Amino acid sequence: MKSKSIKFWAIILIIIVCFTTTLLFSALTYQSLNRNLVNQYKNESEYVLSQTLLNFQYEFSNIETFLEQLNQSLLLLNKHEGNSNDITLLLKQYQDMSPSGGRLIFGLENGGYYQANAGNFPFSYNPKEYNWYKDAISNKGEVIWTEPYLDFVSPKVIISAAKAVEGPEGILGVISLDFSLAEISHTISKSKVGEDGLVILLSSSGTMLANGDNVISNSLFGNQHFEMIKATKERHVPYEINNEKYLLHSNTIKQNGMTIVTAINEKEIRSNVIKSLLPILVAGVLCLVLFSFIAYIGTLRGVKPLKKLGTLMATVESGNYHVFARERDYKEVARLAKGFNSMIQAIKKRDRDLIISNEELKSTEERLRSKYEELKESQRILKASEEKVKQLASYDSLTGLLNRRSLLEVLYKEVENNTNQMLKAIIFLDLDNFKVINDSLGHSFGDKLIIEVAKLLNSISIKKKDVARISGDEFILLFHDLKSIEQVEWISSEIISVFDSPVVVNGKSLNISASIGVAIYPIHATTTEELLKIADMAMYRAKETGKNGFQIFDEGMKHEVEEKLKIELGIRECLKNNGFELFFQPLYNTQAKRITQVEALLRVKSSALSAFNIMQIIQTAEVTGQIIDIDKWVIRSACESIQRINHYLDEPINISINISPLHIMQQDFVRNIRDIIIDTGVFPDWIELEITETSIMKSFEVNKRKLEELKRLGISIHLDDFGTGYSSLSYLNSLPIDHLKIDKSFIDAMLQSEKERKIVETIINLAHNIGLHVVAEGVEYEEQFDMLNSYNCELIQGYYISKPANFEYITRTIKQYNEEETVKI
């Protein structure tokens, strides 16, 4: 039989269906039988456990009652001063009535004892040395049960029940009744679960006392005794005993803590399931055999017309298309025959179409060959582009020098692989006044100047060097394998000297200069980050000392670094431990004749920053980026403070908050403000933000949109330190600001000359003409106040009004000003 015939696969299908059905039927039947038998055995286990438990509890209760009665008899005998013969006679009488038939002993405090029957006790026998005596003394008034132990007289493994006899004058002794484990085993042997199940008696510590007719001394559960007892009380738990799997269930005898465990033999369950399943399976298999035979006969009948159709197809395969299938027989076969006839017609049509398609393929092949050549050219261009991208990734596109990333890689490798410990100089160079050249002659001219500077730096005589442009007019030069600091100084002098001659760009001669800072490895630092940091610091020191020179990093700068580090750590501690606080300086409104605003000013109350002034702290925070977290703290604290201040005032006032330029540049700046206002529940129109002119000039349009969004929230915007920055009327008129704040330097100069007064008056009039209010800060004298009042300056701030003060003082000051009908200053 061929494996590709329908008959073959029909038979395979019949076999698979029969096999699958048998397996499924067997599995379901097995599960059902197994579940029923398991439940049956569990019910039997519950019943056996319950009956056995009741038998033991009844027997142990009789023993405890027996000992209690003997105790009362001994106390009565003691009361009537009975002698030794009386006690022995009493014990014999009770021995005959003993529920267990075990040995009865009365141990005395002096180490002596009485027994009902004469025994083979050694002369040295002392009952006080035995656990039943000690435990009974420790648990006066209770019947105690010992763990199993070996009786040296029998010898048998026994358990003792004991009770202390306590008279009016103290302990008289302890009575003990023994019974052997053989008796317990006899009780257990009457009970079992199924044919092969077990009923086990465990001591309170887990020792196996009896298992059927056998006494077992080892522990059943070992270290897991208490966990298993707890689990088996709640349900049947699988467990393996002597390599046999059982389902265990247990309960504890209340008198002595012993545990009865029933064990269902899982092998017995499976054996009974299989015995029950076998006749069902035989009947099922017979039914499936009959079904298979009927299905096979039906398959042969259905395949016959298909074989005829297969013969016709073989004829077509040999190339004879002049055949025709009879479209009768079964509906499905007739449909196949009809399809076969349609196929023959389609093949004839296909042959005609193939001739036409062959011609079209030849034409398509020519076009594809042309496309292939185009793809090869595109691949060549792409490879060239990849080379260009690689060049751009590693080199500055304007000068061809290394870019910042490449320089960092080179410097890192040099530092990591420096085995000879020779000096390396990292020189940070910044052109002096390059911004002036860029602004006056244009960026295109500035780019050409940068290219010429790059050529000059590449011309430095030292060969073992790397030159990189890291940003606009900033360059870094790395010199390798230097021998001394004097050589570093000589190189630095040479770099400065290359700018002695004018640089010619587009026919213009320019005298330019540069300031450079020098860091030396490994003298100043041993890491890439530290070397660049201190070189940059040294460069700024060079600019501070007059530009057009070089500065090698020294200990003074190191002190500055350490000081900035202390400030940085102090800021972190203050932010974490609430080491900052706000002071408030009022703004007097000359039109309303009262204080209408206060400015929030940052102050330090933590000892971590007590050695530094607030300007040092803010400047360091601007460099480290911590100013953003400080800003958020100040904004949130100011919002909370103005709510508290206005709670004490009849008319609410506003609070102005200084905003860092770095914070304004952050993308989430507006969201930070909005979130704080929502969190604190403050009214937005109580909030005024103070920004500086320079803070918004970089990315002017972006910052302008941020301010407009804040305005839409209801927040007022102040332009701080007006007159010290760009002071451009073109952008001043387009910014969404409400107030101009005249810088203190103009206010200080007012009393010195008429010209300075005119400047202040002009600024105020200019602001009024474009619809802005004016704030004058730094007012310290009455003459300044009167002059600004005469110029219609709306808001006045300074020591003349009040120094910055804490919350309590400023609240009293505002109430004092605003409760007076006429303010006298």
XYZ file of N, CA and C in Angstrom, residues 90-313:
672
model
N -3.135 -1.648 99.775
C -3.938 -0.757 98.920
C -3.479 -0.838 97.468
N -2.162 -0.866 97.252
C -1.644 -0.938 95.881
C -2.038 -2.244 95.217
N -2.013 -3.383 95.987
C -2.410 -4.671 95.412
C -3.873 -4.642 94.996
N -4.696 -4.002 95.844
C -6.120 -3.928 95.497
C -6.315 -3.148 94.182
N -5.614 -2.039 94.061
C -5.747 -1.220 92.844
C -5.085 -1.889 91.646
N -4.005 -2.687 91.933
C -3.344 -3.390 90.835
C -4.334 -4.334 90.142
N -5.177 -4.974 90.969
C -6.150 -5.907 90.415
C -7.203 -5.179 89.587
N -7.450 -3.909 89.921
C -8.454 -3.136 89.173
C -7.829 -2.321 88.033
N -6.541 -2.433 87.790
C -5.817 -1.591 86.815
C -6.392 -1.757 85.409
N -6.688 -0.670 84.717
C -7.227 -0.751 83.351
C -6.210 -1.342 82.380
N -4.918 -1.153 82.648
C -3.915 -1.602 81.690
C -3.277 -2.919 82.068
N -3.366 -3.300 83.314
C -2.701 -4.510 83.768
C -1.219 -4.303 83.955
N -0.736 -3.083 83.866
C 0.684 -2.807 84.018
C 1.088 -2.689 85.467
N 2.401 -2.523 85.714
C 2.963 -2.468 87.062
C 2.574 -1.150 87.722
N 2.201 -1.179 89.011
C 1.791 -0.009 89.782
C 2.839 0.239 90.854
N 3.404 1.445 90.900
C 4.478 1.805 91.831
C 4.099 3.096 92.529
N 4.490 3.193 93.834
C 4.317 4.436 94.581
C 5.717 4.846 95.056
N 6.329 5.823 94.357
C 7.654 6.304 94.710
C 7.585 7.376 95.771
N 8.528 7.328 96.745
C 8.494 8.240 97.881
C 9.542 9.334 97.753
N 9.395 10.381 98.532
C 10.301 11.523 98.521
C 11.693 11.142 98.984
N 11.810 10.135 99.845
C 13.127 9.744 100.368
C 13.854 8.770 99.470
N 13.273 8.483 98.286
C 13.911 7.552 97.351
C 13.388 6.153 97.471
N 12.583 5.849 98.495
C 11.991 4.527 98.618
C 10.781 4.395 97.726
N 10.137 3.189 97.756
C 8.983 2.974 96.890
C 8.172 1.797 97.409
N 6.929 1.763 96.966
C 6.029 0.626 97.179
C 5.602 0.121 95.826
N 5.403 -1.228 95.724
C 4.867 -1.782 94.494
C 3.825 -2.819 94.840
N 2.878 -3.003 93.923
C 1.773 -3.920 94.185
C 2.245 -5.347 94.198
N 3.107 -5.728 93.263
C 3.620 -7.092 93.159
C 5.123 -7.056 93.307
N 5.661 -8.069 93.912
C 7.121 -8.123 94.084
C 7.784 -8.199 92.722
N 8.800 -7.396 92.528
C 9.506 -7.365 91.243
C 10.984 -7.521 91.433
N 11.683 -7.643 90.373
C 13.137 -7.843 90.422
C 13.857 -6.504 90.376
N 13.512 -5.593 91.201
C 14.171 -4.297 91.242
C 15.528 -4.452 91.922
N 16.565 -3.811 91.439
C 17.867 -3.859 92.106
C 17.821 -3.071 93.414
N 18.810 -3.337 94.224
C 18.868 -2.678 95.531
C 18.996 -1.160 95.391
N 19.684 -0.713 94.285
C 19.945 0.730 94.084
C 18.794 1.462 93.396
N 17.694 0.777 93.155
C 16.582 1.402 92.420
C 16.056 2.620 93.193
N 15.996 3.759 92.499
C 15.512 5.011 93.106
C 14.526 5.650 92.135
N 13.241 5.701 92.450
C 12.236 6.243 91.503
C 12.470 7.715 91.198
N 13.141 8.449 92.072
C 13.334 9.891 91.828
C 14.233 10.164 90.625
N 14.958 9.138 90.187
C 15.854 9.318 89.045
C 15.139 9.143 87.705
N 13.864 8.745 87.740
C 13.149 8.439 86.501
C 12.274 9.637 86.090
N 12.074 9.743 84.754
C 11.351 10.895 84.185
C 9.912 10.961 84.680
N 9.259 9.764 84.898
C 7.858 9.822 85.336
C 7.739 10.491 86.697
N 8.760 10.288 87.576
C 8.734 10.912 88.899
C 8.989 12.426 88.774
N 10.054 12.773 87.993
C 10.431 14.195 87.856
C 9.316 14.996 87.206
N 8.713 14.462 86.133
C 7.674 15.202 85.407
C 6.431 15.374 86.267
N 6.094 14.329 87.088
C 4.910 14.439 87.944
C 5.116 15.510 89.009
N 6.331 15.569 89.568
C 6.639 16.606 90.568
C 6.549 17.999 89.939
N 7.022 18.122 88.678
C 7.009 19.425 87.997
C 5.601 19.842 87.616
N 4.685 18.895 87.471
C 3.320 19.208 87.032
C 2.330 18.713 88.089
N 2.392 19.270 89.286
C 1.551 18.851 90.402
C 0.077 18.990 90.030
N -0.679 18.015 90.444
C -2.111 18.061 90.216
C -2.525 17.503 88.868
N -1.571 17.160 87.965
C -1.903 16.645 86.644
C -1.382 15.223 86.505
N -2.053 14.459 85.637
C -1.540 13.144 85.251
C -0.620 13.370 84.059
N 0.627 12.900 84.180
C 1.581 13.090 83.079
C 1.825 11.747 82.411
N 2.213 11.825 81.128
C 2.499 10.620 80.318
C 3.933 10.729 79.832
N 4.685 9.680 80.038
C 6.094 9.710 79.634
C 6.250 9.304 78.175
N 7.435 9.622 77.647
C 7.833 9.075 76.362
C 8.146 7.589 76.556
N 8.090 6.756 75.525
C 8.416 5.335 75.666
C 9.857 5.154 76.166
N 10.056 4.148 77.041
C 11.400 3.843 77.525
C 11.488 2.348 77.819
N 12.717 1.840 77.941
C 12.953 0.405 78.132
C 12.893 0.061 79.625
N 12.015 -0.873 79.967
C 11.874 -1.346 81.347
C 12.980 -2.382 81.602
N 13.846 -2.092 82.565
C 14.994 -2.977 82.769
C 14.588 -4.286 83.446
N 13.363 -4.408 83.988
C 12.914 -5.643 84.647
C 12.362 -6.605 83.609
N 11.509 -6.107 82.638
C 10.790 -6.994 81.724
C 11.699 -7.795 80.819
N 12.572 -7.273 79.945
C 12.639 -5.877 79.510
C 11.628 -5.627 78.393
N 10.887 -4.607 78.509
C 9.893 -4.228 77.506
C 9.944 -2.706 77.333
N 9.429 -2.271 76.167
C 9.260 -0.828 75.966
C 7.918 -0.447 76.554
N 7.926 0.457 77.494
C 6.699 0.803 78.209
C 6.491 2.301 78.210
N 5.287 2.703 78.610
C 4.916 4.095 78.825
C 4.300 4.179 80.215
N 4.627 5.219 80.927
C 4.122 5.367 82.291
C 3.206 6.570 82.382
N 2.086 6.375 83.150
C 1.223 7.484 83.523
C 1.450 7.719 85.014
N 1.727 8.979 85.404
C 2.101 9.248 86.795
C 1.385 10.477 87.311
N 1.235 10.517 88.659
C 0.603 11.673 89.294
C 1.219 11.876 90.662
N 1.527 13.129 90.990
C 2.101 13.446 92.295
C 1.019 13.405 93.365
N 1.341 12.741 94.526
C 0.404 12.670 95.663
C 0.810 13.787 96.630
N -0.029 14.806 96.729
C 0.300 15.994 97.508
C -0.643 16.099 98.701
N -0.067 15.944 99.911
C -0.870 16.049 101.129
C -0.820 17.439 101.709
N -1.401 17.627 102.846
C -1.408 18.967 103.480
C -0.012 19.438 103.819
N 0.890 18.502 104.109
C 2.231 18.887 104.521
C 3.233 18.862 103.359
N 2.753 18.590 102.137
C 3.662 18.595 100.983
C 3.524 17.331 100.165
N 4.506 17.110 99.294
C 4.491 15.966 98.394
C 4.794 14.701 99.180
N 3.883 13.675 99.088
C 4.108 12.381 99.723
C 4.888 11.459 98.806
N 4.689 11.607 97.511
C 5.356 10.736 96.546
C 4.652 10.820 95.207
N 4.952 9.882 94.343
C 4.377 9.860 92.992
C 3.907 8.443 92.716
N 2.644 8.295 92.222
C 2.135 6.984 91.814
C 2.304 6.864 90.311
N 2.705 5.661 89.864
C 2.976 5.447 88.438
C 2.354 4.136 88.013
N 1.682 4.137 86.861
C 1.095 2.934 86.277
C 1.747 2.715 84.920
N 2.366 1.564 84.701
C 3.038 1.253 83.443
C 2.137 0.398 82.567
N 2.284 0.565 81.283
C 1.687 -0.397 80.347
C 2.598 -0.467 79.134
N 2.670 -1.654 78.558
C 3.643 -1.911 77.476
C 3.065 -1.494 76.131
N 3.994 -1.276 75.196
C 3.588 -0.925 73.840
C 2.896 -2.088 73.155
N 3.097 -3.320 73.658
C 2.418 -4.472 73.061
C 0.908 -4.310 73.201
N 0.475 -3.728 74.332
C -0.953 -3.511 74.518
C -1.471 -2.459 73.541
N -0.662 -1.405 73.358
C -1.058 -0.352 72.401
C -1.131 -0.934 70.995
N -0.129 -1.753 70.663
C -0.095 -2.361 69.331
C -1.305 -3.252 69.124
N -1.750 -3.919 70.190
C -2.929 -4.783 70.081
C -4.159 -3.940 69.731
N -4.254 -2.760 70.355
C -5.378 -1.861 70.057
C -5.303 -1.355 68.614
N -4.079 -0.974 68.194
C -3.892 -0.476 66.836
C -4.188 -1.558 65.807
N -3.799 -2.832 66.125
C -3.941 -3.919 65.154
C -5.403 -4.189 64.820
N -6.321 -3.775 65.685
C -7.734 -3.959 65.400
C -8.218 -3.021 64.298
N -7.406 -1.985 63.974
C -7.826 -0.960 63.013
C -6.872 -0.929 61.832
N -7.436 -0.821 60.652
C -6.622 -0.581 59.458
C -7.496 0.049 58.379
N -6.826 0.659 57.376
C -7.510 1.353 56.279
C -7.288 0.532 55.022
N -8.339 -0.050 54.464
C -8.184 -0.889 53.284
C -7.469 -2.179 53.665
N -6.803 -2.771 52.649
C -6.073 -4.013 52.863
C -4.643 -3.754 53.319
N -3.998 -2.741 52.707
C -2.573 -2.502 52.966
C -2.317 -1.190 53.697
N -3.364 -0.539 54.175
C -3.178 0.731 54.881
C -2.640 0.510 56.285
N -2.228 1.605 56.918
C -1.621 1.543 58.249
C -2.375 2.437 59.212
N -2.325 2.053 60.502
C -2.749 2.938 61.587
C -1.574 3.015 62.552
N -1.044 4.201 62.766
C 0.203 4.397 63.503
C -0.072 5.283 64.714
N 0.578 4.929 65.840
C 0.493 5.753 67.040
C 1.861 6.405 67.262
N 1.891 7.762 67.340
C 3.118 8.516 67.564
C 3.088 9.136 68.949
N 4.266 9.194 69.573
C 4.378 9.924 70.835
C 4.322 11.416 70.562
N 4.236 12.202 71.627
C 4.148 13.653 71.448
C 5.401 14.220 70.794
N 6.534 13.527 70.897
C 7.776 14.011 70.273
C 7.977 13.445 68.888
N 7.066 12.527 68.437
C 7.147 12.021 67.081
C 7.634 10.604 66.975
N 7.964 9.923 68.077
C 8.430 8.534 68.032
C 7.264 7.612 67.684
N 7.495 6.646 66.799
C 6.460 5.686 66.427
C 6.319 4.663 67.555
N 5.131 4.627 68.178
C 4.875 3.720 69.293
C 4.290 2.393 68.822
N 3.449 2.417 67.822
C 2.828 1.176 67.350
C 2.392 1.350 65.911
N 2.498 0.242 65.147
C 2.084 0.226 63.748
C 1.561 -1.187 63.476
N 0.265 -1.404 63.619
C -0.279 -2.748 63.479
C 0.168 -3.606 64.636
N 0.802 -4.716 64.326
C 1.291 -5.629 65.363
C 2.744 -5.370 65.708
N 3.333 -4.369 65.076
C 4.765 -4.125 65.283
C 4.965 -2.856 66.085
N 5.899 -2.911 67.012
C 6.281 -1.711 67.762
C 7.507 -1.116 67.091
N 7.464 0.158 66.773
C 8.538 0.807 66.002
C 9.087 1.947 66.842
N 10.384 2.045 66.884
C 10.979 3.039 67.774
C 11.495 4.272 67.060
N 11.607 4.240 65.764
C 12.167 5.415 65.072
C 11.101 6.487 64.857
N 11.549 7.688 64.476
C 10.631 8.804 64.241
C 10.049 8.702 62.836
N 8.757 8.966 62.698
C 8.107 8.859 61.380
C 8.457 10.049 60.490
N 8.390 11.260 61.046
C 8.576 12.468 60.236
C 9.907 13.154 60.463
N 10.694 12.720 61.450
C 11.990 13.353 61.708
C 11.818 14.808 62.125
N 12.637 15.704 61.529
C 12.619 17.129 61.896
C 11.343 17.835 61.451
N 10.588 17.191 60.547
C 9.362 17.820 60.048
C 8.139 17.416 60.866
N 8.333 16.848 62.062
C 7.220 16.260 62.805
C 6.079 17.250 63.017
N 6.375 18.412 63.602
C 5.306 19.329 63.959
C 4.623 19.915 62.723
N 5.399 20.188 61.670
C 4.793 20.700 60.444
C 3.867 19.657 59.814
N 4.313 18.380 59.795
C 3.502 17.327 59.186
C 2.256 17.044 60.018
N 2.384 17.059 61.348
C 1.208 16.828 62.201
C 0.162 17.912 61.938
N 0.608 19.172 61.857
C -0.318 20.266 61.597
C -0.998 20.097 60.242
N -0.206 19.705 59.221
C -0.749 19.569 57.871
C -1.717 18.395 57.780
N -1.343 17.224 58.381
C -2.184 16.032 58.258
C -3.458 16.140 59.076
N -3.490 17.026 60.058
C -4.754 17.243 60.778
C -5.788 17.905 59.880
N -5.308 18.775 58.974
C -6.216 19.548 58.129
C -6.656 18.781 56.884
N -5.807 17.872 56.371
C -6.117 17.195 55.112
C -5.277 15.930 54.998
N -5.523 15.139 53.968
C -4.699 13.980 53.664
C -3.451 14.440 52.925
N -2.282 14.077 53.467
C -1.007 14.566 52.928
C -0.214 13.388 52.360
N 0.288 13.489 51.106
C 1.110 12.411 50.545
C 2.423 12.289 51.315
N 2.868 11.058 51.595
C 4.121 10.841 52.309
C 4.607 9.418 52.000
N 5.924 9.227 52.038
C 6.517 7.934 51.704
C 7.042 7.266 52.974
N 6.571 5.995 53.212
C 7.016 5.219 54.369
C 7.585 3.908 53.845
N 8.870 3.650 54.184
C 9.538 2.404 53.724
C 9.379 2.204 52.215
N 9.609 3.313 51.452
C 9.553 3.294 49.979
C 8.152 3.008 49.437
N 7.127 3.132 50.273
C 5.740 3.002 49.837
C 5.065 4.369 50.006
N 4.258 4.755 49.004
C 3.587 6.047 49.074
C 2.227 5.903 49.749
N 1.967 6.818 50.707
C 0.719 6.786 51.459
C 0.103 8.177 51.489
N -1.218 8.230 51.791
C -1.906 9.475 52.092
C -2.176 9.491 53.588
N -1.548 10.419 54.307
C -1.606 10.433 55.766
C -2.645 11.416 56.277
N -3.349 11.007 57.372
C -4.307 11.873 58.070
C -4.122 11.614 59.566
N -4.265 12.610 60.402
C -3.941 12.424 61.810
C -4.870 13.206 62.720
N -4.830 12.818 64.002
C -5.499 13.580 65.050
C -4.763 13.285 66.361
N -4.859 14.179 67.311
C -4.075 14.094 68.549
C -4.964 13.704 69.721
N -4.440 12.784 70.559
C -5.154 12.366 71.776
C -4.993 13.464 72.814
N -6.088 13.977 73.283
C -6.039 15.181 74.125
C -5.379 14.928 75.476
N -5.433 13.665 76.010
C -4.908 13.431 77.345
C -3.386 13.558 77.409
N -2.679 13.020 76.383
C -1.222 12.950 76.512
C -0.466 13.456 75.296
N -1.157 14.051 74.303
C -0.466 14.625 73.151
C 0.002 13.611 72.136
N -0.308 12.281 72.357
C 0.036 11.296 71.337
C -0.823 11.526 70.092
N -0.319 11.078 68.957
C -1.009 11.314 67.690
C -1.301 9.980 67.010
N -2.533 9.826 66.528
C -2.910 8.650 65.726
C -2.874 9.066 64.260
N -2.166 8.314 63.431
C -2.013 8.614 62.004
C -2.574 7.443 61.208
N -3.482 7.742 60.286
C -3.949 6.719 59.343
C -3.226 6.927 58.023
N -2.829 5.800 57.377
C -2.062 5.869 56.123
C -2.756 5.021 55.070
N -3.225 5.702 53.985
C -3.871 5.003 52.863
C -2.790 4.634 51.857
N -2.706 3.389 51.477
C -1.695 2.912 50.527
C -2.119 3.311 49.113
N -1.351 4.229 48.492
C -1.686 4.692 47.134
C -1.560 3.558 46.122
N -0.638 2.632 46.350
C -0.487 1.490 45.430
C -1.751 0.638 45.435
N -2.357 0.476 46.602
C -3.601 -0.303 46.700
C -4.720 0.394 45.934
N -4.746 1.733 46.028
C -5.774 2.483 45.284
C -5.604 2.257 43.785
N -4.352 2.395 43.304
C -4.104 2.238 41.861
C -4.456 0.820 41.417
N -4.113 -0.169 42.263
C -4.404 -1.563 41.906
C -5.911 -1.780 41.760
N -6.684 -1.222 42.678
C -8.134 -1.365 42.608
C -8.728 -0.614 41.424
N -8.099 0.558 41.098
C -8.568 1.315 39.922
C -8.369 0.489 38.660
N -7.194 -0.127 38.538
C -6.889 -0.919 37.337
C -7.822 -2.127 37.237
N -8.097 -2.775 38.378
C -9.016 -3.912 38.367
C -10.404 -3.492 37.891
N -10.845 -2.323 38.328
C -12.163 -1.829 37.918
C -12.167 -1.365 36.467
N -11.002 -0.850 36.011
C -10.918 -0.266 34.669
C -10.815 -1.324 33.580
N -10.249 -2.501 33.905
C -9.939 -3.500 32.887
C -11.162 -3.952 32.101
N -12.276 -4.357 32.710
C -13.440 -4.787 31.915
C -14.025 -3.675 31.064
N -13.954 -2.451 31.575
C -14.470 -1.320 30.783
C -13.624 -1.125 29.539
N -12.304 -1.257 29.695
C -11.411 -1.080 28.548
C -11.627 -2.176 27.506
N -11.824 -3.419 27.957
C -12.038 -4.532 27.020
C -13.276 -4.271 26.178
N -14.368 -3.836 26.825
C -15.602 -3.540 26.093
C -15.391 -2.400 25.109
N -14.656 -1.378 25.521
C -14.390 -0.245 24.643
C -13.572 -0.634 23.434
N -12.540 -1.456 23.660
C -11.682 -1.872 22.548
C -12.475 -2.683 21.520
N -13.357 -3.573 21.993
C -14.175 -4.368 21.078
C -15.071 -3.467 20.225
N -15.643 -2.454 20.837
C -16.490 -1.514 20.091
C -15.678 -0.770 19.037
N -14.454 -0.347 19.388
C -13.618 0.396 18.452
C -13.163 -0.485 17.297
N -12.900 -1.797 17.558
C -12.511 -2.711 16.474
C -13.646 -2.835 15.467
N -14.878 -2.972 15.979
C -16.032 -3.073 15.094
C -16.192 -1.802 14.267
N -16.022 -0.655 14.923
C -16.119 0.617 14.203
C -15.042 0.740 13.132
N -13.840 0.294 13.438
C -12.734 0.382 12.477
C -13.021 -0.464 11.235
N -13.576 -1.655 11.442
C -13.871 -2.522 10.301
C -14.902 -1.868 9.387
N -15.972 -1.318 9.985
C -17.012 -0.663 9.177
C -16.435 0.532 8.436
N -15.575 1.335 9.110
C -14.967 2.503 8.468
C -14.055 2.096 7.319
N -13.336 0.980 7.477
C -12.432 0.516 6.425
C -13.212 0.118 5.167
N -14.325 -0.629 5.335
C -15.158 -1.026 4.191
C -15.690 0.213 3.473
N -16.132 1.226 4.265
C -16.630 2.459 3.648
C -15.542 3.194 2.884
N -14.313 3.154 3.392
C -13.192 3.832 2.722
C -12.902 3.194 1.356
N -12.904 1.845 1.321
C -12.645 1.155 0.043
C -13.685 1.519 -1.003
N -14.927 1.645 -0.583
C -16.001 1.977 -1.532
C -15.842 3.398 -2.052
N -15.402 4.320 -1.189
C -15.258 5.711 -1.614
C -14.031 5.964 -2.463
N -12.982 5.125 -2.308
C -11.726 5.363 -3.023
C -11.768 4.862 -4.477
N -12.648 3.913 -4.779
C -12.664 3.279 -6.096
C -12.807 4.270 -7.245
N -13.803 5.211 -7.222
C -13.892 6.174 -8.333
C -12.696 7.124 -8.384
N -12.075 7.369 -7.264
C -10.894 8.240 -7.266
C -9.732 7.565 -7.978
N -9.615 6.234 -7.849
C -8.549 5.520 -8.553
C -8.713 5.649 -10.068
N -9.966 5.587 -10.530
C -10.219 5.754 -11.975
C -9.764 7.136 -12.429
N -10.085 8.154 -11.634
C -9.681 9.520 -11.982
C -8.172 9.660 -11.974
N -7.503 8.940 -11.069
C -6.042 8.959 -11.027
C -5.424 8.370 -12.284
N -6.040 7.346 -12.850
C -5.534 6.741 -14.094
C -5.582 7.743 -15.232
N -6.686 8.502 -15.321
C -6.794 9.534 -16.365
C -5.700 10.587 -16.197
N -5.405 10.961 -14.962
C -4.372 11.977 -14.714
C -3.004 11.479 -15.144
